[in-house]
Amino acid sequence: MTQADNPPMTLADARKLDAADPLAASREQFFLPQSGGKPEIYFVGNSLGLMPKITSQYVQHELEQWRTLGVRGHFEGEFPWMPYHEYLSAAMASVVGAKPCEVVMMNGLTVNLHLMMATFYRPEKHRTKILIERHAFPSDSYAAASRLEVSGLNPDEHLIVLEPDEGELFSTAHVCETIRQHADELAMVVLPGVQYYTGQVLAIKEIAAAARSRGIVVGFDLAHAAGNVPLALHQWDVDFAVWCTYKYLNSGPGAVAGCFVHERHATNTDLKRLAGWWGQDKATRFEMQNTFRPIATAEGWQLSNPPILAMAPVRASLELFNAAGGIGPLREKSVKLTGAFADLLNHRLSGQVNIITPSVVSERGCQLSIEIVAGDGRDIHRQLELSGIRTDWREPNVIRAAPVPLYNSFEDVWQFVDQLAGMLGN
Ligand SMILES: Cc1ncc(COP(=O)(O)O)c(C=O)c1O
């Protein structure tokens, strides 16, 4: 069916879809920020997810443990702190399609990227280069360039920049072909799972296969993918991945990040790494010996003992995520929600906006990156803010808007487009 055959969603349609939505009630589990006495239309879950109502209770619980038990909190109570990170591994593993032994929650995303590169970037002979993409998130570019510098290599010569080949987007064939062309000089590929500016979902499975079949290590930044789109990191044979939990995983500003190390590496205790005592074999950690023997799981890359008060919100949010049925039902709703959003924008604002996110469903997640063609995008973004519609602006010319299945509704989508249409003079 073509787009013209589909009449645009009306407000009544949106309300019907919300009434029939099995996930509608999960909105009630979150605090929606207010603007002008009304709940905001919050489309920035791609930047900072909303606060679950249960989060304070989870943090309060740990504060209470500390208040009442002091140091005994490490070993006593319902969730002793000593293995606290372990309570998160299985649930997080199911979000990213991994085995629990392949996942550890620790640090921030960029720190984890550095830890992974310290292990997996092994320049040898002519294979010294790292492939990143032209518009890689700056932190990833800094991390890759500085990894080269600390290895005594010049980033101008050793960083290969993958250019988009379809406007701002990448075709899978082009990504794989670039890897093939540079195979003899590449030591590592680091790419996003979902590109932050365009919202494009990259073909992780195919890209990982293209790199690995040529003996090149492949890692992904899943900041915009984890909790947004289904992932199968173990099966896709990715070497490593890192992600944050403050976006689609609703764990709060600067929340503790995730790290995936494929089982074939996680169990290899001979792999060189930057080491700390929390990565030390649990049975001998408190013998306080100076010989480092890493845990034979992703936990073997931990450095410090975990920040329990910052881990508690991750635990809270994963419980909500699971209670909603996990990524399967969330993705099912997300496809409908973002599909309705794209259709409505195209119908009502044809020629006035250009959605740069792919229209192919498998190549996009929640987010649409909207270029305002007929008007000043920055001013429109400001007007949206003033009307209580929260989106974010990314230079040079894009409003990013992400309806999130856990707490956004079809009516939010309709209201957004209706208000934007008014601002564009329709
Ligand atoms: C794609 C991407 N990579 C990396 C980062 C940096 O994350 P962190 O500050 O948690 O290291 C962000 C932050 O928003 C991001 O969007």
PDB file of N, CA and C in Angstrom, residues 247-333:
ATOM      1  N   LYS A 247      19.641   6.814  28.236  1.00  0.00           N
ATOM      2  CA  LYS A 247      18.740   7.148  27.133  1.00  0.00           C
ATOM      3  C   LYS A 247      17.506   6.246  27.210  1.00  0.00           C
ATOM      4  N   TYR A 248      17.499   5.191  26.388  1.00  0.00           N
ATOM      5  CA  TYR A 248      16.314   4.325  26.325  1.00  0.00           C
ATOM      6  C   TYR A 248      16.223   3.401  27.537  1.00  0.00           C
ATOM      7  N   LEU A 249      17.236   3.438  28.399  1.00  0.00           N
ATOM      8  CA  LEU A 249      17.200   2.555  29.562  1.00  0.00           C
ATOM      9  C   LEU A 249      16.934   3.308  30.868  1.00  0.00           C
ATOM     10  N   ASN A 250      16.592   4.572  30.760  1.00  0.00           N
ATOM     11  CA  ASN A 250      15.962   5.313  31.867  1.00  0.00           C
ATOM     12  C   ASN A 250      16.628   5.179  33.239  1.00  0.00           C
ATOM     13  N   SER A 251      17.967   5.181  33.253  1.00  0.00           N
ATOM     14  CA  SER A 251      18.637   4.983  34.543  1.00  0.00           C
ATOM     15  C   SER A 251      19.209   6.261  35.142  1.00  0.00           C
ATOM     16  N   GLY A 252      18.920   7.400  34.506  1.00  0.00           N
ATOM     17  CA  GLY A 252      19.280   8.681  35.106  1.00  0.00           C
ATOM     18  C   GLY A 252      20.541   9.295  34.524  1.00  0.00           C
ATOM     19  N   PRO A 253      20.684  10.614  34.740  1.00  0.00           N
ATOM     20  CA  PRO A 253      21.798  11.346  34.128  1.00  0.00           C
ATOM     21  C   PRO A 253      23.153  10.751  34.510  1.00  0.00           C
ATOM     22  N   GLY A 254      23.978  10.527  33.508  1.00  0.00           N
ATOM     23  CA  GLY A 254      25.324   9.990  33.753  1.00  0.00           C
ATOM     24  C   GLY A 254      25.330   8.592  34.344  1.00  0.00           C
ATOM     25  N   ALA A 255      24.242   7.858  34.144  1.00  0.00           N
ATOM     26  CA  ALA A 255      24.088   6.530  34.775  1.00  0.00           C
ATOM     27  C   ALA A 255      25.204   5.566  34.366  1.00  0.00           C
ATOM     28  N   VAL A 256      25.340   4.526  35.168  1.00  0.00           N
ATOM     29  CA  VAL A 256      26.369   3.502  34.929  1.00  0.00           C
ATOM     30  C   VAL A 256      26.131   2.830  33.565  1.00  0.00           C
ATOM     31  N   ALA A 257      27.219   2.615  32.844  1.00  0.00           N
ATOM     32  CA  ALA A 257      27.125   2.134  31.459  1.00  0.00           C
ATOM     33  C   ALA A 257      27.266   0.618  31.363  1.00  0.00           C
ATOM     34  N   GLY A 258      27.056   0.125  30.136  1.00  0.00           N
ATOM     35  CA  GLY A 258      27.161  -1.308  29.879  1.00  0.00           C
ATOM     36  C   GLY A 258      28.367  -1.628  29.023  1.00  0.00           C
ATOM     37  N   CYS A 259      28.807  -2.868  29.126  1.00  0.00           N
ATOM     38  CA  CYS A 259      29.939  -3.323  28.339  1.00  0.00           C
ATOM     39  C   CYS A 259      29.719  -4.793  27.994  1.00  0.00           C
ATOM     40  N   PHE A 260      29.905  -5.116  26.721  1.00  0.00           N
ATOM     41  CA  PHE A 260      29.770  -6.495  26.244  1.00  0.00           C
ATOM     42  C   PHE A 260      31.123  -6.962  25.729  1.00  0.00           C
ATOM     43  N   VAL A 261      31.528  -8.125  26.199  1.00  0.00           N
ATOM     44  CA  VAL A 261      32.747  -8.755  25.677  1.00  0.00           C
ATOM     45  C   VAL A 261      32.323 -10.151  25.239  1.00  0.00           C
ATOM     46  N   HIS A 262      32.526 -10.461  23.967  1.00  0.00           N
ATOM     47  CA  HIS A 262      32.048 -11.762  23.492  1.00  0.00           C
ATOM     48  C   HIS A 262      32.651 -12.896  24.325  1.00  0.00           C
ATOM     49  N   GLU A 263      31.845 -13.917  24.537  1.00  0.00           N
ATOM     50  CA  GLU A 263      32.260 -15.046  25.381  1.00  0.00           C
ATOM     51  C   GLU A 263      33.656 -15.573  25.037  1.00  0.00           C
ATOM     52  N   ARG A 264      33.952 -15.617  23.712  1.00  0.00           N
ATOM     53  CA  ARG A 264      35.257 -16.203  23.343  1.00  0.00           C
ATOM     54  C   ARG A 264      36.417 -15.374  23.889  1.00  0.00           C
ATOM     55  N   HIS A 265      36.166 -14.062  24.133  1.00  0.00           N
ATOM     56  CA  HIS A 265      37.201 -13.225  24.741  1.00  0.00           C
ATOM     57  C   HIS A 265      37.017 -13.157  26.267  1.00  0.00           C
ATOM     58  N   ALA A 266      35.761 -13.081  26.687  1.00  0.00           N
ATOM     59  CA  ALA A 266      35.485 -12.892  28.117  1.00  0.00           C
ATOM     60  C   ALA A 266      36.090 -14.015  28.952  1.00  0.00           C
ATOM     61  N   THR A 267      36.092 -15.213  28.373  1.00  0.00           N
ATOM     62  CA  THR A 267      36.603 -16.366  29.126  1.00  0.00           C
ATOM     63  C   THR A 267      38.123 -16.513  28.992  1.00  0.00           C
ATOM     64  N   ASN A 268      38.721 -15.667  28.174  1.00  0.00           N
ATOM     65  CA  ASN A 268      40.169 -15.768  27.935  1.00  0.00           C
ATOM     66  C   ASN A 268      40.920 -14.876  28.928  1.00  0.00           C
ATOM     67  N   THR A 269      41.355 -15.479  30.018  1.00  0.00           N
ATOM     68  CA  THR A 269      41.993 -14.673  31.071  1.00  0.00           C
ATOM     69  C   THR A 269      43.421 -14.261  30.697  1.00  0.00           C
ATOM     70  N   ASP A 270      43.895 -14.752  29.559  1.00  0.00           N
ATOM     71  CA  ASP A 270      45.234 -14.315  29.109  1.00  0.00           C
ATOM     72  C   ASP A 270      45.188 -12.978  28.376  1.00  0.00           C
ATOM     73  N   LEU A 271      43.987 -12.531  28.025  1.00  0.00           N
ATOM     74  CA  LEU A 271      43.901 -11.267  27.281  1.00  0.00           C
ATOM     75  C   LEU A 271      44.419 -10.119  28.129  1.00  0.00           C
ATOM     76  N   LYS A 272      45.251  -9.271  27.509  1.00  0.00           N
ATOM     77  CA  LYS A 272      45.808  -8.124  28.235  1.00  0.00           C
ATOM     78  C   LYS A 272      44.721  -7.076  28.417  1.00  0.00           C
ATOM     79  N   ARG A 273      44.784  -6.389  29.507  1.00  0.00           N
ATOM     80  CA  ARG A 273      43.756  -5.391  29.815  1.00  0.00           C
ATOM     81  C   ARG A 273      44.283  -4.418  30.842  1.00  0.00           C
ATOM     82  N   LEU A 274      43.570  -3.294  31.007  1.00  0.00           N
ATOM     83  CA  LEU A 274      43.861  -2.414  32.132  1.00  0.00           C
ATOM     84  C   LEU A 274      43.152  -3.046  33.327  1.00  0.00           C
ATOM     85  N   ALA A 275      43.883  -3.278  34.382  1.00  0.00           N
ATOM     86  CA  ALA A 275      43.333  -4.100  35.468  1.00  0.00           C
ATOM     87  C   ALA A 275      43.064  -3.302  36.738  1.00  0.00           C
ATOM     88  N   GLY A 276      42.106  -3.786  37.487  1.00  0.00           N
ATOM     89  CA  GLY A 276      41.801  -3.240  38.811  1.00  0.00           C
ATOM     90  C   GLY A 276      41.286  -4.359  39.691  1.00  0.00           C
ATOM     91  N   TRP A 277      41.190  -4.095  40.967  1.00  0.00           N
ATOM     92  CA  TRP A 277      40.904  -5.207  41.888  1.00  0.00           C
ATOM     93  C   TRP A 277      39.512  -5.797  41.714  1.00  0.00           C
ATOM     94  N   TRP A 278      38.555  -5.020  41.142  1.00  0.00           N
ATOM     95  CA  TRP A 278      37.218  -5.606  40.993  1.00  0.00           C
ATOM     96  C   TRP A 278      37.151  -6.591  39.821  1.00  0.00           C
ATOM     97  N   GLY A 279      38.202  -6.592  39.024  1.00  0.00           N
ATOM     98  CA  GLY A 279      38.277  -7.578  37.951  1.00  0.00           C
ATOM     99  C   GLY A 279      38.980  -8.853  38.401  1.00  0.00           C
ATOM    100  N   GLN A 280      39.532  -8.811  39.578  1.00  0.00           N
ATOM    101  CA  GLN A 280      40.284  -9.956  40.112  1.00  0.00           C
ATOM    102  C   GLN A 280      39.337 -11.101  40.498  1.00  0.00           C
ATOM    103  N   ASP A 281      39.788 -12.286  40.219  1.00  0.00           N
ATOM    104  CA  ASP A 281      39.082 -13.511  40.591  1.00  0.00           C
ATOM    105  C   ASP A 281      38.466 -13.354  41.991  1.00  0.00           C
ATOM    106  N   LYS A 282      37.124 -13.623  42.070  1.00  0.00           N
ATOM    107  CA  LYS A 282      36.418 -13.315  43.324  1.00  0.00           C
ATOM    108  C   LYS A 282      36.933 -14.156  44.497  1.00  0.00           C
ATOM    109  N   ALA A 283      37.334 -15.395  44.183  1.00  0.00           N
ATOM    110  CA  ALA A 283      37.758 -16.289  45.271  1.00  0.00           C
ATOM    111  C   ALA A 283      39.030 -15.788  45.958  1.00  0.00           C
ATOM    112  N   THR A 284      39.839 -15.043  45.198  1.00  0.00           N
ATOM    113  CA  THR A 284      41.133 -14.636  45.773  1.00  0.00           C
ATOM    114  C   THR A 284      41.256 -13.119  45.953  1.00  0.00           C
ATOM    115  N   ARG A 285      40.206 -12.398  45.594  1.00  0.00           N
ATOM    116  CA  ARG A 285      40.319 -10.930  45.609  1.00  0.00           C
ATOM    117  C   ARG A 285      40.781 -10.401  46.959  1.00  0.00           C
ATOM    118  N   PHE A 286      40.216 -10.987  48.015  1.00  0.00           N
ATOM    119  CA  PHE A 286      40.520 -10.433  49.343  1.00  0.00           C
ATOM    120  C   PHE A 286      41.757 -11.060  49.999  1.00  0.00           C
ATOM    121  N   GLU A 287      42.461 -11.879  49.234  1.00  0.00           N
ATOM    122  CA  GLU A 287      43.775 -12.332  49.731  1.00  0.00           C
ATOM    123  C   GLU A 287      44.797 -11.221  49.571  1.00  0.00           C
ATOM    124  N   MET A 288      44.434 -10.200  48.852  1.00  0.00           N
ATOM    125  CA  MET A 288      45.263  -9.002  48.680  1.00  0.00           C
ATOM    126  C   MET A 288      46.650  -9.329  48.140  1.00  0.00           C
ATOM    127  N   GLN A 289      46.665 -10.264  47.197  1.00  0.00           N
ATOM    128  CA  GLN A 289      47.936 -10.590  46.528  1.00  0.00           C
ATOM    129  C   GLN A 289      48.128  -9.649  45.347  1.00  0.00           C
ATOM    130  N   ASN A 290      49.381  -9.512  44.935  1.00  0.00           N
ATOM    131  CA  ASN A 290      49.636  -8.583  43.839  1.00  0.00           C
ATOM    132  C   ASN A 290      49.633  -9.222  42.454  1.00  0.00           C
ATOM    133  N   THR A 291      49.271 -10.503  42.398  1.00  0.00           N
ATOM    134  CA  THR A 291      49.194 -11.133  41.076  1.00  0.00           C
ATOM    135  C   THR A 291      47.754 -11.031  40.594  1.00  0.00           C
ATOM    136  N   PHE A 292      47.591 -10.429  39.420  1.00  0.00           N
ATOM    137  CA  PHE A 292      46.235 -10.233  38.888  1.00  0.00           C
ATOM    138  C   PHE A 292      45.780 -11.457  38.103  1.00  0.00           C
ATOM    139  N   ARG A 293      44.646 -12.040  38.563  1.00  0.00           N
ATOM    140  CA  ARG A 293      44.041 -13.160  37.833  1.00  0.00           C
ATOM    141  C   ARG A 293      42.603 -12.778  37.543  1.00  0.00           C
ATOM    142  N   PRO A 294      42.314 -12.390  36.300  1.00  0.00           N
ATOM    143  CA  PRO A 294      40.984 -11.845  36.022  1.00  0.00           C
ATOM    144  C   PRO A 294      39.861 -12.876  36.125  1.00  0.00           C
ATOM    145  N   ILE A 295      38.683 -12.387  36.476  1.00  0.00           N
ATOM    146  CA  ILE A 295      37.474 -13.221  36.433  1.00  0.00           C
ATOM    147  C   ILE A 295      37.273 -13.620  34.969  1.00  0.00           C
ATOM    148  N   ALA A 296      36.823 -14.849  34.747  1.00  0.00           N
ATOM    149  CA  ALA A 296      36.700 -15.340  33.366  1.00  0.00           C
ATOM    150  C   ALA A 296      35.340 -15.001  32.757  1.00  0.00           C
ATOM    151  N   THR A 297      34.912 -13.765  32.955  1.00  0.00           N
ATOM    152  CA  THR A 297      33.683 -13.247  32.331  1.00  0.00           C
ATOM    153  C   THR A 297      33.975 -11.778  32.017  1.00  0.00           C
ATOM    154  N   ALA A 298      32.964 -11.079  31.511  1.00  0.00           N
ATOM    155  CA  ALA A 298      33.154  -9.641  31.231  1.00  0.00           C
ATOM    156  C   ALA A 298      33.504  -8.874  32.515  1.00  0.00           C
ATOM    157  N   GLU A 299      33.152  -9.454  33.659  1.00  0.00           N
ATOM    158  CA  GLU A 299      33.487  -8.790  34.941  1.00  0.00           C
ATOM    159  C   GLU A 299      34.994  -8.603  35.117  1.00  0.00           C
ATOM    160  N   GLY A 300      35.760  -9.382  34.384  1.00  0.00           N
ATOM    161  CA  GLY A 300      37.217  -9.309  34.491  1.00  0.00           C
ATOM    162  C   GLY A 300      37.788  -7.985  33.996  1.00  0.00           C
ATOM    163  N   TRP A 301      36.924  -7.130  33.423  1.00  0.00           N
ATOM    164  CA  TRP A 301      37.400  -5.800  32.986  1.00  0.00           C
ATOM    165  C   TRP A 301      37.014  -4.716  33.993  1.00  0.00           C
ATOM    166  N   GLN A 302      36.370  -5.117  35.100  1.00  0.00           N
ATOM    167  CA  GLN A 302      36.018  -4.103  36.103  1.00  0.00           C
ATOM    168  C   GLN A 302      37.292  -3.588  36.768  1.00  0.00           C
ATOM    169  N   LEU A 303      37.251  -2.325  37.141  1.00  0.00           N
ATOM    170  CA  LEU A 303      38.397  -1.747  37.838  1.00  0.00           C
ATOM    171  C   LEU A 303      38.078  -1.541  39.313  1.00  0.00           C
ATOM    172  N   SER A 304      37.083  -0.695  39.556  1.00  0.00           N
ATOM    173  CA  SER A 304      36.790  -0.290  40.936  1.00  0.00           C
ATOM    174  C   SER A 304      35.536  -0.960  41.457  1.00  0.00           C
ATOM    175  N   ASN A 305      35.371  -0.900  42.772  1.00  0.00           N
ATOM    176  CA  ASN A 305      34.115  -1.432  43.321  1.00  0.00           C
ATOM    177  C   ASN A 305      32.977  -0.503  42.887  1.00  0.00           C
ATOM    178  N   PRO A 306      31.811  -1.085  42.541  1.00  0.00           N
ATOM    179  CA  PRO A 306      30.758  -0.327  41.860  1.00  0.00           C
ATOM    180  C   PRO A 306      30.071   0.723  42.737  1.00  0.00           C
ATOM    181  N   PRO A 307      29.611   1.817  42.116  1.00  0.00           N
ATOM    182  CA  PRO A 307      28.876   2.861  42.841  1.00  0.00           C
ATOM    183  C   PRO A 307      27.422   2.414  43.073  1.00  0.00           C
ATOM    184  N   ILE A 308      27.167   1.847  44.237  1.00  0.00           N
ATOM    185  CA  ILE A 308      25.866   1.207  44.480  1.00  0.00           C
ATOM    186  C   ILE A 308      24.694   2.183  44.302  1.00  0.00           C
ATOM    187  N   LEU A 309      24.872   3.423  44.784  1.00  0.00           N
ATOM    188  CA  LEU A 309      23.754   4.370  44.676  1.00  0.00           C
ATOM    189  C   LEU A 309      23.443   4.703  43.221  1.00  0.00           C
ATOM    190  N   ALA A 310      24.438   4.538  42.344  1.00  0.00           N
ATOM    191  CA  ALA A 310      24.214   4.779  40.926  1.00  0.00           C
ATOM    192  C   ALA A 310      23.765   3.511  40.196  1.00  0.00           C
ATOM    193  N   MET A 311      24.000   2.353  40.816  1.00  0.00           N
ATOM    194  CA  MET A 311      23.555   1.095  40.184  1.00  0.00           C
ATOM    195  C   MET A 311      22.071   0.836  40.484  1.00  0.00           C
ATOM    196  N   ALA A 312      21.600   1.367  41.623  1.00  0.00           N
ATOM    197  CA  ALA A 312      20.214   1.091  42.018  1.00  0.00           C
ATOM    198  C   ALA A 312      19.213   1.567  40.944  1.00  0.00           C
ATOM    199  N   PRO A 313      19.396   2.754  40.340  1.00  0.00           N
ATOM    200  CA  PRO A 313      18.448   3.161  39.289  1.00  0.00           C
ATOM    201  C   PRO A 313      18.480   2.247  38.064  1.00  0.00           C
ATOM    202  N   VAL A 314      19.619   1.620  37.797  1.00  0.00           N
ATOM    203  CA  VAL A 314      19.682   0.695  36.656  1.00  0.00           C
ATOM    204  C   VAL A 314      18.828  -0.535  36.986  1.00  0.00           C
ATOM    205  N   ARG A 315      18.932  -0.970  38.230  1.00  0.00           N
ATOM    206  CA  ARG A 315      18.139  -2.141  38.645  1.00  0.00           C
ATOM    207  C   ARG A 315      16.643  -1.825  38.527  1.00  0.00           C
ATOM    208  N   ALA A 316      16.267  -0.613  38.995  1.00  0.00           N
ATOM    209  CA  ALA A 316      14.850  -0.213  38.933  1.00  0.00           C
ATOM    210  C   ALA A 316      14.378  -0.197  37.481  1.00  0.00           C
ATOM    211  N   SER A 317      15.172   0.403  36.631  1.00  0.00           N
ATOM    212  CA  SER A 317      14.695   0.570  35.264  1.00  0.00           C
ATOM    213  C   SER A 317      14.644  -0.756  34.513  1.00  0.00           C
ATOM    214  N   LEU A 318      15.580  -1.644  34.805  1.00  0.00           N
ATOM    215  CA  LEU A 318      15.533  -2.954  34.140  1.00  0.00           C
ATOM    216  C   LEU A 318      14.306  -3.743  34.578  1.00  0.00           C
ATOM    217  N   GLU A 319      13.893  -3.544  35.832  1.00  0.00           N
ATOM    218  CA  GLU A 319      12.673  -4.249  36.276  1.00  0.00           C
ATOM    219  C   GLU A 319      11.460  -3.768  35.491  1.00  0.00           C
ATOM    220  N   LEU A 320      11.407  -2.450  35.268  1.00  0.00           N
ATOM    221  CA  LEU A 320      10.282  -1.915  34.484  1.00  0.00           C
ATOM    222  C   LEU A 320      10.329  -2.414  33.044  1.00  0.00           C
ATOM    223  N   PHE A 321      11.543  -2.427  32.515  1.00  0.00           N
ATOM    224  CA  PHE A 321      11.737  -2.869  31.134  1.00  0.00           C
ATOM    225  C   PHE A 321      11.233  -4.304  30.973  1.00  0.00           C
ATOM    226  N   ASN A 322      11.611  -5.133  31.940  1.00  0.00           N
ATOM    227  CA  ASN A 322      11.172  -6.527  31.898  1.00  0.00           C
ATOM    228  C   ASN A 322       9.679  -6.659  32.127  1.00  0.00           C
ATOM    229  N   ALA A 323       9.159  -5.843  33.053  1.00  0.00           N
ATOM    230  CA  ALA A 323       7.716  -5.916  33.335  1.00  0.00           C
ATOM    231  C   ALA A 323       6.907  -5.562  32.089  1.00  0.00           C
ATOM    232  N   ALA A 324       7.489  -4.731  31.226  1.00  0.00           N
ATOM    233  CA  ALA A 324       6.794  -4.371  29.977  1.00  0.00           C
ATOM    234  C   ALA A 324       6.939  -5.482  28.931  1.00  0.00           C
ATOM    235  N   GLY A 325       7.665  -6.550  29.278  1.00  0.00           N
ATOM    236  CA  GLY A 325       7.793  -7.684  28.356  1.00  0.00           C
ATOM    237  C   GLY A 325       9.118  -7.695  27.615  1.00  0.00           C
ATOM    238  N   GLY A 326       9.975  -6.679  27.901  1.00  0.00           N
ATOM    239  CA  GLY A 326      11.290  -6.651  27.246  1.00  0.00           C
ATOM    240  C   GLY A 326      11.230  -6.020  25.860  1.00  0.00           C
ATOM    241  N   ILE A 327      12.329  -6.171  25.146  1.00  0.00           N
ATOM    242  CA  ILE A 327      12.495  -5.432  23.895  1.00  0.00           C
ATOM    243  C   ILE A 327      11.476  -5.874  22.818  1.00  0.00           C
ATOM    244  N   GLY A 328      10.993  -7.125  22.873  1.00  0.00           N
ATOM    245  CA  GLY A 328      10.060  -7.610  21.837  1.00  0.00           C
ATOM    246  C   GLY A 328       8.815  -6.732  21.724  1.00  0.00           C
ATOM    247  N   PRO A 329       7.973  -6.715  22.769  1.00  0.00           N
ATOM    248  CA  PRO A 329       6.765  -5.890  22.695  1.00  0.00           C
ATOM    249  C   PRO A 329       7.061  -4.395  22.586  1.00  0.00           C
ATOM    250  N   LEU A 330       8.167  -3.959  23.174  1.00  0.00           N
ATOM    251  CA  LEU A 330       8.506  -2.531  23.091  1.00  0.00           C
ATOM    252  C   LEU A 330       8.811  -2.151  21.642  1.00  0.00           C
ATOM    253  N   ARG A 331       9.560  -3.011  20.990  1.00  0.00           N
ATOM    254  CA  ARG A 331       9.887  -2.735  19.580  1.00  0.00           C
ATOM    255  C   ARG A 331       8.616  -2.770  18.723  1.00  0.00           C
ATOM    256  N   GLU A 332       7.738  -3.723  19.027  1.00  0.00           N
ATOM    257  CA  GLU A 332       6.498  -3.828  18.252  1.00  0.00           C
ATOM    258  C   GLU A 332       5.718  -2.512  18.313  1.00  0.00           C
ATOM    259  N   LYS A 333       5.614  -1.958  19.529  1.00  0.00           N
ATOM    260  CA  LYS A 333       4.908  -0.674  19.649  1.00  0.00           C
ATOM    261  C   LYS A 333       5.719   0.441  18.992  1.00  0.00           C
TER     262      LYS A 333
END
